[in-house]
Every structure is written in structure tokens, then in C-alpha cells.
Amino acid sequence: MERSVALATCRELPLLDPDGAGVLAAFERLGVTAVPLIWDDPAAPFSDFDLTVIRTCWDYVPRRAAFLEWASRLPRVINPVAMLEWSTDKRYLAELGAAGFPIPTSWFFAPGEEVSVPEGRCVVKPTVGAGSRGARRFEEGEAALAIAHARALQKEGATALIQPYLDGVDTSGESALLFFGGAFSHSITKGPMLEIGGVGRALDATGLAFAEQITPHEATTEERALAEQLIGWLPEIPTYARVDLLPSPDGPVVVELELVEPSLFFQMTSGAEERFAQAVVDCLT
Ligand SMILES: Nc1ncnc2c1ncn2[C@@H]1O[C@H](COP(=O)(O)OP(=O)(O)O)[C@@H](O)[C@H]1O
Ligand SMILES: [Mg+2]
């Protein structure tokens, strides 16, 4: 019997992101039927597929609980539900820090908690977020604005995450390292996402993420070692993972460990669709 994989997406991206066509072709070459399906479409036949892979479900943010509940009802989902739950709330950064991984200094303020901000530039963002939505940068002297943004997030029910602004991102960008089946595949650089003043930045065509500047990047030995350690530290090997690193004066720090709906940037390299599809197909056996 032919094996089949559902690739979960959102209404704004019925055919996945620009990497989608290449991914579908890679599955076809492996003899596996792969079909994009919209996660919150009640008519989408997820249960007809051997496996669902979470892909471009970028609209889950305001309804994370419903998204996780949907995922938990699937016959089989990649990455596993426990990973989806863990990776959709940046409070996991505190765990990474406690385990000895370098992270940006991070303060968390749940709804109702009194907010305070550090000296100097800072970033205020929701712990449940994607596509840089809700993330804003504040300059020295803008503490009142930063606190107001954190309170606005809290009012929406979000936990506010506040970090010093790591300004190395303005010159060196953010590195993203992609892993499939636990093995390093490729890496890219993303330009800085947060502008002074912030509001009025351009959303991409989906309206779900801010436009990004992506370039190919060869991960440094230090970045690679850190990302590999982090993947090895997880309780099980994720089928796909993206480790996002920001430059700091003390070396790279982990800003995000994306195990849910990361862009995979296949267009910045060659052969990575194959590695991704193979890692998924390996889960079918
Ligand atoms: N501490 C920080 N210093 C500098 N830039 C940051 C910091 N935190 C986030 N950013 C910028 O904001 C963007 C979005 O933040 P991120 O934590 O990656 O959340 P998201 O899940 O929305 O991608 C990052 O890609 C980066 O450009
Ligand atoms: Mg990010």
C-alpha cells in the first residue's frame, strides 16, 4: 500500500510556503504521497494519512490550545505533541538556561505580574508568538513604552518576555541551523527583524509574519557545536528542528528552538528537501 503524509498548513498558505513545491516533489521521488491540508478545516481528511507533519500552521498563535488539542487527536503527528507544546511557549528558554545553554538574559512576566525592564535597549515579545508578531524593540529612555507594550501583551493573556536587545544582530544577523532526523542539514542568516520605532513594519503576503531578509550562511564551528549539543539534549530526536542563534559579546546565544512550524529555507541550499523528506519517511517504517 502506498504510504502517505499530510503536510499541515493554514488557510493563508493552502499550498505551503515557497518551499512547498520542492518538498512535495521530494516526497514523490521517495514514492510517498504528500498532500497539504489545512489544519483547522473540519473537512480535511487527516485521519486518512499515515502521518501528519506540522508545516506552515502560522495562524495557531492566538489559539494555541485549540491547535495543540487538534494535534493530539491526530493518529500520528511529527514532531510529537509534547514537543509541539513545549516549543510553542518561549518559557522553555528558562529551561535551556538552567541546563547551561547560553540564552539572552530573559525575564518573564505572566498576566498580573508587575513588569520591570532592564537598563538600555530591550526587546519585549509574547512567549507564544511567531513571525516576529508582537515583538518590539525599545531604546534607552523608552522604559515606559516597553512596560506599556508588555502590559498590553499581558492584557491579551500573554506572558511577556523581556530581553536586552542584542545589537550584534544589526551587523551579523541571526543564524538559523536546520536539522533533519537529528543531523545538521544547512544554515542561513536572517537580517535584524526589529526596527527602532517598530510599528508599521511590512508584513509578508500572508499577513502572518514580517518580511524577512534571508541569505545563505555557513555556520561557524561554535554555532554548529552549540546547536548540535542542544538537539542532543532534547528527550528525543526531533524529525525537524531549527536552532536560531543571535550574536552576543560572549558568543552565540539561543533565541529560539523551533520544533513546530519553522521556515526551512530550502531555497538557500541544494538537496535539503530530500534530507527533510527522508527524515519524515524514516518515521513511517
Ligand atoms: N534579544 C533580542 N535582541 C535582538 N533582536 C531580537 C531579540 N529577540 C528577538 N529579536 C529579533 O526579533 C525577531 C523575532 O523574535 P523571536 O524571538 O525569534 O520570535 P518569533 O517566534 O516571533 O520568531 C528575531 O528574529 C530577531 O530579529
Ligand atoms: Mg524567530
Short mmCIF file of C-alpha atoms and ligand atoms in Angstrom, two decimals:
data_model
loop_
_atom_site.label_atom_id
_atom_site.label_comp_id
_atom_site.label_asym_id
_atom_site.label_seq_id
_atom_site.Cartn_x
_atom_site.Cartn_y
_atom_site.Cartn_z
CA MET A 1 0.00 0.00 0.00
CA GLU A 2 1.23 3.48 -0.86
CA ARG A 3 2.42 5.42 2.13
CA SER A 4 1.03 8.91 2.71
CA VAL A 5 1.88 12.05 4.59
CA ALA A 6 -0.32 15.08 5.30
CA LEU A 7 1.54 18.39 5.46
CA ALA A 8 -0.41 20.65 7.81
CA THR A 9 -0.74 24.27 6.78
CA CYS A 10 -3.05 27.27 7.29
CA ARG A 11 -5.77 28.86 5.13
CA GLU A 12 -3.45 31.67 4.07
CA LEU A 13 -0.99 29.14 2.59
CA PRO A 14 -3.05 26.30 1.08
CA LEU A 15 -0.01 25.17 -0.96
CA LEU A 16 2.54 25.72 1.82
CA ASP A 17 5.29 28.36 1.61
CA PRO A 18 7.64 28.89 -1.37
CA ASP A 19 9.50 25.70 -0.37
CA GLY A 20 6.29 23.68 -0.70
CA ALA A 21 6.55 22.58 -4.34
CA GLY A 22 10.09 21.28 -3.81
CA VAL A 23 9.01 19.39 -0.71
CA LEU A 24 6.09 17.73 -2.49
CA ALA A 25 8.41 16.70 -5.33
CA ALA A 26 10.92 15.23 -2.86
CA PHE A 27 8.22 13.04 -1.29
CA GLU A 28 7.09 11.95 -4.74
CA ARG A 29 10.65 10.86 -5.60
CA LEU A 30 10.62 8.75 -2.43
CA GLY A 31 7.38 7.09 -3.52
CA VAL A 32 5.29 8.72 -0.78
CA THR A 33 2.06 10.62 -1.38
CA ALA A 34 2.27 14.02 0.32
CA VAL A 35 -0.68 16.41 0.41
CA PRO A 36 -1.01 19.84 2.04
CA LEU A 37 -4.10 20.05 4.27
CA ILE A 38 -5.42 22.99 6.27
CA TRP A 39 -5.21 22.15 9.95
CA ASP A 40 -8.44 23.85 11.06
CA ASP A 41 -10.54 22.77 8.07
CA PRO A 42 -13.07 20.30 9.57
CA ALA A 43 -13.37 18.62 6.15
CA ALA A 44 -9.63 17.94 5.80
CA PRO A 45 -9.13 14.15 5.89
CA PHE A 46 -6.10 13.97 8.20
CA SER A 47 -7.11 10.57 9.53
CA ASP A 48 -6.71 9.07 6.03
CA PHE A 49 -2.93 9.66 6.22
CA ASP A 50 -0.27 7.56 7.90
CA LEU A 51 1.31 10.63 9.39
CA THR A 52 0.80 14.39 9.70
CA VAL A 53 3.80 16.72 9.59
CA ILE A 54 3.24 20.20 11.00
CA ARG A 55 4.44 22.72 8.46
CA THR A 56 3.15 26.21 7.84
CA CYS A 57 0.45 26.45 10.56
CA TRP A 58 1.44 30.05 11.21
CA ASP A 59 -2.01 31.10 12.39
CA TYR A 60 -2.06 28.98 15.57
CA VAL A 61 -0.68 31.74 17.80
CA PRO A 62 -3.95 33.26 19.09
CA ARG A 63 -5.45 29.77 19.57
CA ARG A 64 -2.56 27.63 20.71
CA ALA A 65 -4.71 25.45 22.99
CA ALA A 66 -7.05 24.54 20.11
CA PHE A 67 -4.07 23.83 17.87
CA LEU A 68 -2.46 21.51 20.41
CA GLU A 69 -5.77 19.80 21.08
CA TRP A 70 -6.23 19.21 17.32
CA ALA A 71 -2.66 17.84 17.06
CA SER A 72 -3.25 15.49 19.99
CA ARG A 73 -6.24 13.97 18.20
CA LEU A 74 -4.27 13.09 15.05
CA PRO A 75 -3.43 9.42 14.56
CA ARG A 76 0.26 10.37 14.33
CA VAL A 77 2.00 13.75 14.25
CA ILE A 78 5.55 14.95 13.67
CA ASN A 79 7.06 16.49 15.75
CA PRO A 80 5.36 14.72 18.68
CA VAL A 81 2.68 16.65 20.59
CA ALA A 82 4.84 17.04 23.71
CA MET A 83 7.46 18.80 21.59
CA LEU A 84 4.84 20.98 19.90
CA GLU A 85 3.53 22.02 23.28
CA TRP A 86 6.98 22.72 24.68
CA SER A 87 8.31 24.62 21.67
CA THR A 88 5.28 26.91 21.25
CA ASP A 89 5.98 28.74 24.52
CA LYS A 90 9.32 30.51 24.83
CA ARG A 91 9.33 29.90 28.57
CA TYR A 92 11.40 26.87 27.51
CA LEU A 93 14.30 29.32 27.28
CA ALA A 94 14.47 29.31 31.08
CA GLU A 95 14.95 25.52 30.94
CA LEU A 96 17.71 25.89 28.38
CA GLY A 97 19.40 28.47 30.58
CA ALA A 98 19.11 26.22 33.64
CA ALA A 99 20.64 23.37 31.63
CA GLY A 100 23.67 25.55 30.94
CA PHE A 101 22.92 26.65 27.37
CA PRO A 102 23.68 30.30 26.57
CA ILE A 103 20.45 32.29 26.12
CA PRO A 104 19.76 36.03 26.12
CA THR A 105 19.10 37.23 29.68
CA SER A 106 15.33 36.71 29.87
CA TRP A 107 12.62 37.94 32.22
CA PHE A 108 9.10 36.53 32.09
CA PHE A 109 6.00 38.39 33.27
CA ALA A 110 2.76 36.42 33.37
CA PRO A 111 -0.56 38.31 33.27
CA GLY A 112 -0.99 40.19 36.55
CA GLU A 113 2.72 40.28 37.39
CA GLU A 114 4.42 43.63 37.86
CA VAL A 115 6.59 44.41 34.82
CA SER A 116 10.07 45.91 35.04
CA VAL A 117 12.57 46.48 32.24
CA PRO A 118 16.38 46.43 32.21
CA GLU A 119 18.57 49.46 31.56
CA GLY A 120 19.31 50.19 27.93
CA ARG A 121 17.76 48.79 24.78
CA CYS A 122 15.40 45.89 25.19
CA VAL A 123 13.03 43.58 23.33
CA VAL A 124 9.51 42.85 24.55
CA LYS A 125 7.67 39.92 22.96
CA PRO A 126 4.98 37.38 23.82
CA THR A 127 6.22 33.92 24.90
CA VAL A 128 3.74 32.41 22.44
CA GLY A 129 4.50 34.05 19.13
CA ALA A 130 5.77 33.52 15.62
CA GLY A 131 6.82 35.55 12.62
CA SER A 132 8.07 38.33 14.93
CA ARG A 133 4.48 39.39 15.59
CA GLY A 134 4.12 41.17 18.92
CA ALA A 135 7.92 41.56 19.19
CA ARG A 136 9.12 45.13 19.61
CA ARG A 137 12.40 46.81 20.30
CA PHE A 138 12.77 49.76 22.67
CA GLU A 139 15.64 52.22 23.00
CA GLU A 140 17.38 53.58 26.08
CA GLY A 141 14.93 56.00 27.69
CA GLU A 142 11.84 54.18 26.37
CA ALA A 143 11.21 52.14 29.51
CA ALA A 144 7.66 53.49 29.85
CA LEU A 145 6.83 52.42 26.28
CA ALA A 146 8.39 48.99 26.85
CA ILE A 147 6.36 48.49 30.02
CA ALA A 148 3.20 49.62 28.22
CA HIS A 149 3.81 47.06 25.45
CA ALA A 150 4.42 44.29 27.99
CA ARG A 151 1.20 45.22 29.80
CA ALA A 152 -0.72 45.21 26.52
CA LEU A 153 0.54 41.68 25.87
CA GLN A 154 -0.43 40.63 29.39
CA LYS A 155 -3.90 42.09 28.85
CA GLU A 156 -4.32 39.77 25.85
CA GLY A 157 -3.47 36.87 28.16
CA ALA A 158 0.16 36.54 27.03
CA THR A 159 3.24 36.18 29.17
CA ALA A 160 5.67 38.96 28.25
CA LEU A 161 9.29 38.01 27.63
CA ILE A 162 11.81 40.82 28.01
CA GLN A 163 15.44 40.57 26.90
CA PRO A 164 18.26 43.05 26.39
CA TYR A 165 18.45 43.95 22.69
CA LEU A 166 21.47 42.07 21.32
CA ASP A 167 22.71 44.63 18.83
CA GLY A 168 25.14 42.25 17.14
CA VAL A 169 22.07 41.21 15.12
CA ASP A 170 22.18 44.59 13.34
CA THR A 171 25.55 43.80 11.78
CA SER A 172 25.86 39.99 11.81
CA GLY A 173 22.18 38.96 11.69
CA GLU A 174 20.60 35.89 13.27
CA SER A 175 21.84 32.42 12.31
CA ALA A 176 19.37 29.57 11.81
CA LEU A 177 20.66 25.98 11.72
CA LEU A 178 18.40 23.28 10.29
CA PHE A 179 18.43 19.67 11.47
CA PHE A 180 16.56 16.73 9.93
CA GLY A 181 16.42 13.41 11.75
CA GLY A 182 18.85 14.93 14.26
CA ALA A 183 21.52 15.57 11.59
CA PHE A 184 22.69 19.03 10.59
CA SER A 185 21.45 19.98 7.11
CA HIS A 186 22.17 23.65 6.35
CA SER A 187 22.14 27.14 7.76
CA ILE A 188 21.09 30.64 6.79
CA THR A 189 21.34 34.19 8.12
CA LYS A 190 18.29 36.33 8.81
CA GLY A 191 18.68 40.10 8.91
CA PRO A 192 17.55 42.05 12.01
CA MET A 193 13.74 41.99 12.35
CA LEU A 194 13.09 44.79 14.80
CA GLU A 195 13.30 48.43 13.81
CA ILE A 196 13.55 51.44 16.04
CA GLY A 197 10.01 52.75 16.41
CA GLY A 198 8.75 49.35 15.35
CA VAL A 199 5.14 49.91 14.37
CA GLY A 200 4.37 49.96 10.66
CA ARG A 201 6.83 47.27 9.59
CA ALA A 202 5.87 45.36 6.47
CA LEU A 203 4.03 42.07 6.90
CA ASP A 204 4.65 39.39 4.26
CA ALA A 205 1.98 38.29 1.77
CA THR A 206 0.27 36.01 4.32
CA GLY A 207 -0.15 38.80 6.85
CA LEU A 208 1.07 36.28 9.45
CA ALA A 209 4.77 37.18 9.55
CA PHE A 210 7.03 40.15 8.99
CA ALA A 211 9.05 40.14 5.78
CA GLU A 212 12.50 38.60 6.28
CA GLN A 213 15.88 39.11 4.63
CA ILE A 214 17.43 35.66 4.23
CA THR A 215 20.90 34.86 2.88
CA PRO A 216 22.90 31.62 2.79
CA HIS A 217 25.31 31.25 5.70
CA GLU A 218 27.97 28.78 6.63
CA ALA A 219 27.53 28.03 10.33
CA THR A 220 30.65 28.66 12.40
CA THR A 221 32.21 25.80 14.38
CA GLU A 222 30.90 27.43 17.56
CA GLU A 223 27.34 27.77 16.22
CA ARG A 224 27.33 24.22 14.95
CA ALA A 225 28.65 22.78 18.24
CA LEU A 226 26.07 24.69 20.29
CA ALA A 227 23.16 23.71 18.04
CA GLU A 228 24.22 20.05 17.98
CA GLN A 229 24.51 19.95 21.76
CA LEU A 230 21.05 21.41 22.05
CA ILE A 231 19.49 18.88 19.67
CA GLY A 232 21.28 16.08 21.57
CA TRP A 233 19.92 17.41 24.88
CA LEU A 234 16.27 17.01 23.82
CA PRO A 235 14.45 13.96 25.27
CA GLU A 236 14.01 12.55 21.76
CA ILE A 237 15.34 13.36 18.32
CA PRO A 238 13.09 15.84 16.51
CA THR A 239 12.38 14.90 12.88
CA TYR A 240 12.91 18.55 12.01
CA ALA A 241 14.34 21.36 14.09
CA ARG A 242 15.66 24.86 13.67
CA VAL A 243 18.08 26.40 16.14
CA ASP A 244 18.11 30.21 15.98
CA LEU A 245 21.18 31.94 17.37
CA LEU A 246 21.87 35.61 18.00
CA PRO A 247 25.37 37.01 18.32
CA SER A 248 26.35 38.29 21.77
CA PRO A 249 29.66 39.62 23.12
CA ASP A 250 30.20 36.17 24.70
CA GLY A 251 29.42 34.18 21.56
CA PRO A 252 26.19 32.84 20.08
CA VAL A 253 23.08 32.56 22.28
CA VAL A 254 19.92 30.55 21.64
CA VAL A 255 17.00 32.86 20.91
CA GLU A 256 14.64 30.12 19.70
CA LEU A 257 14.46 26.33 19.36
CA GLU A 258 11.80 25.86 16.72
CA LEU A 259 10.22 22.38 16.70
CA VAL A 260 6.79 23.34 15.34
CA GLU A 261 6.43 25.49 12.18
CA PRO A 262 9.84 26.84 11.21
CA SER A 263 10.56 28.06 7.70
CA LEU A 264 13.15 25.60 6.43
CA PHE A 265 14.81 27.81 3.78
CA PHE A 266 15.37 25.06 1.22
CA GLN A 267 15.87 27.66 -1.49
CA MET A 268 19.13 28.77 0.15
CA THR A 269 20.83 25.41 -0.41
CA SER A 270 20.53 22.27 -2.51
CA GLY A 271 19.29 18.80 -1.64
CA ALA A 272 17.81 19.76 1.72
CA GLU A 273 14.23 18.88 0.65
CA GLU A 274 15.49 15.32 0.17
CA ARG A 275 17.01 15.21 3.64
CA PHE A 276 13.81 16.57 5.16
CA ALA A 277 11.53 14.19 3.24
CA GLN A 278 13.78 11.22 4.05
CA ALA A 279 13.73 12.07 7.77
CA VAL A 280 9.92 12.09 7.64
CA VAL A 281 9.74 8.87 5.62
CA ASP A 282 12.07 7.21 8.15
CA CYS A 283 9.30 7.74 10.71
CA LEU A 284 6.89 5.69 8.60
CA THR A 285 8.82 2.45 8.92
N1 LIG B 1 17.04 39.81 22.40
C1 LIG B 1 16.98 40.17 21.12
N2 LIG B 1 17.91 41.02 20.59
C2 LIG B 1 17.86 41.41 19.30
N3 LIG B 1 16.90 41.03 18.44
C3 LIG B 1 15.96 40.19 18.91
C4 LIG B 1 15.95 39.71 20.25
N4 LIG B 1 14.89 38.89 20.41
C5 LIG B 1 14.26 38.85 19.22
N5 LIG B 1 14.91 39.63 18.32
C6 LIG B 1 14.51 39.86 16.92
O1 LIG B 1 13.12 39.64 16.80
C7 LIG B 1 12.84 38.56 15.92
C8 LIG B 1 11.67 37.73 16.45
O2 LIG B 1 11.96 37.22 17.74
P1 LIG B 1 11.91 35.68 18.06
O3 LIG B 1 12.33 35.51 19.49
O4 LIG B 1 12.70 34.93 17.05
O5 LIG B 1 10.36 35.35 17.95
P2 LIG B 1 9.47 34.70 16.76
O6 LIG B 1 8.99 33.42 17.34
O7 LIG B 1 8.39 35.69 16.53
O8 LIG B 1 10.37 34.48 15.57
C9 LIG B 1 14.17 37.80 15.82
O9 LIG B 1 14.25 37.16 14.56
C10 LIG B 1 15.21 38.90 15.99
O10 LIG B 1 15.48 39.59 14.76
MG MG B 2 12.26 33.71 15.44
#
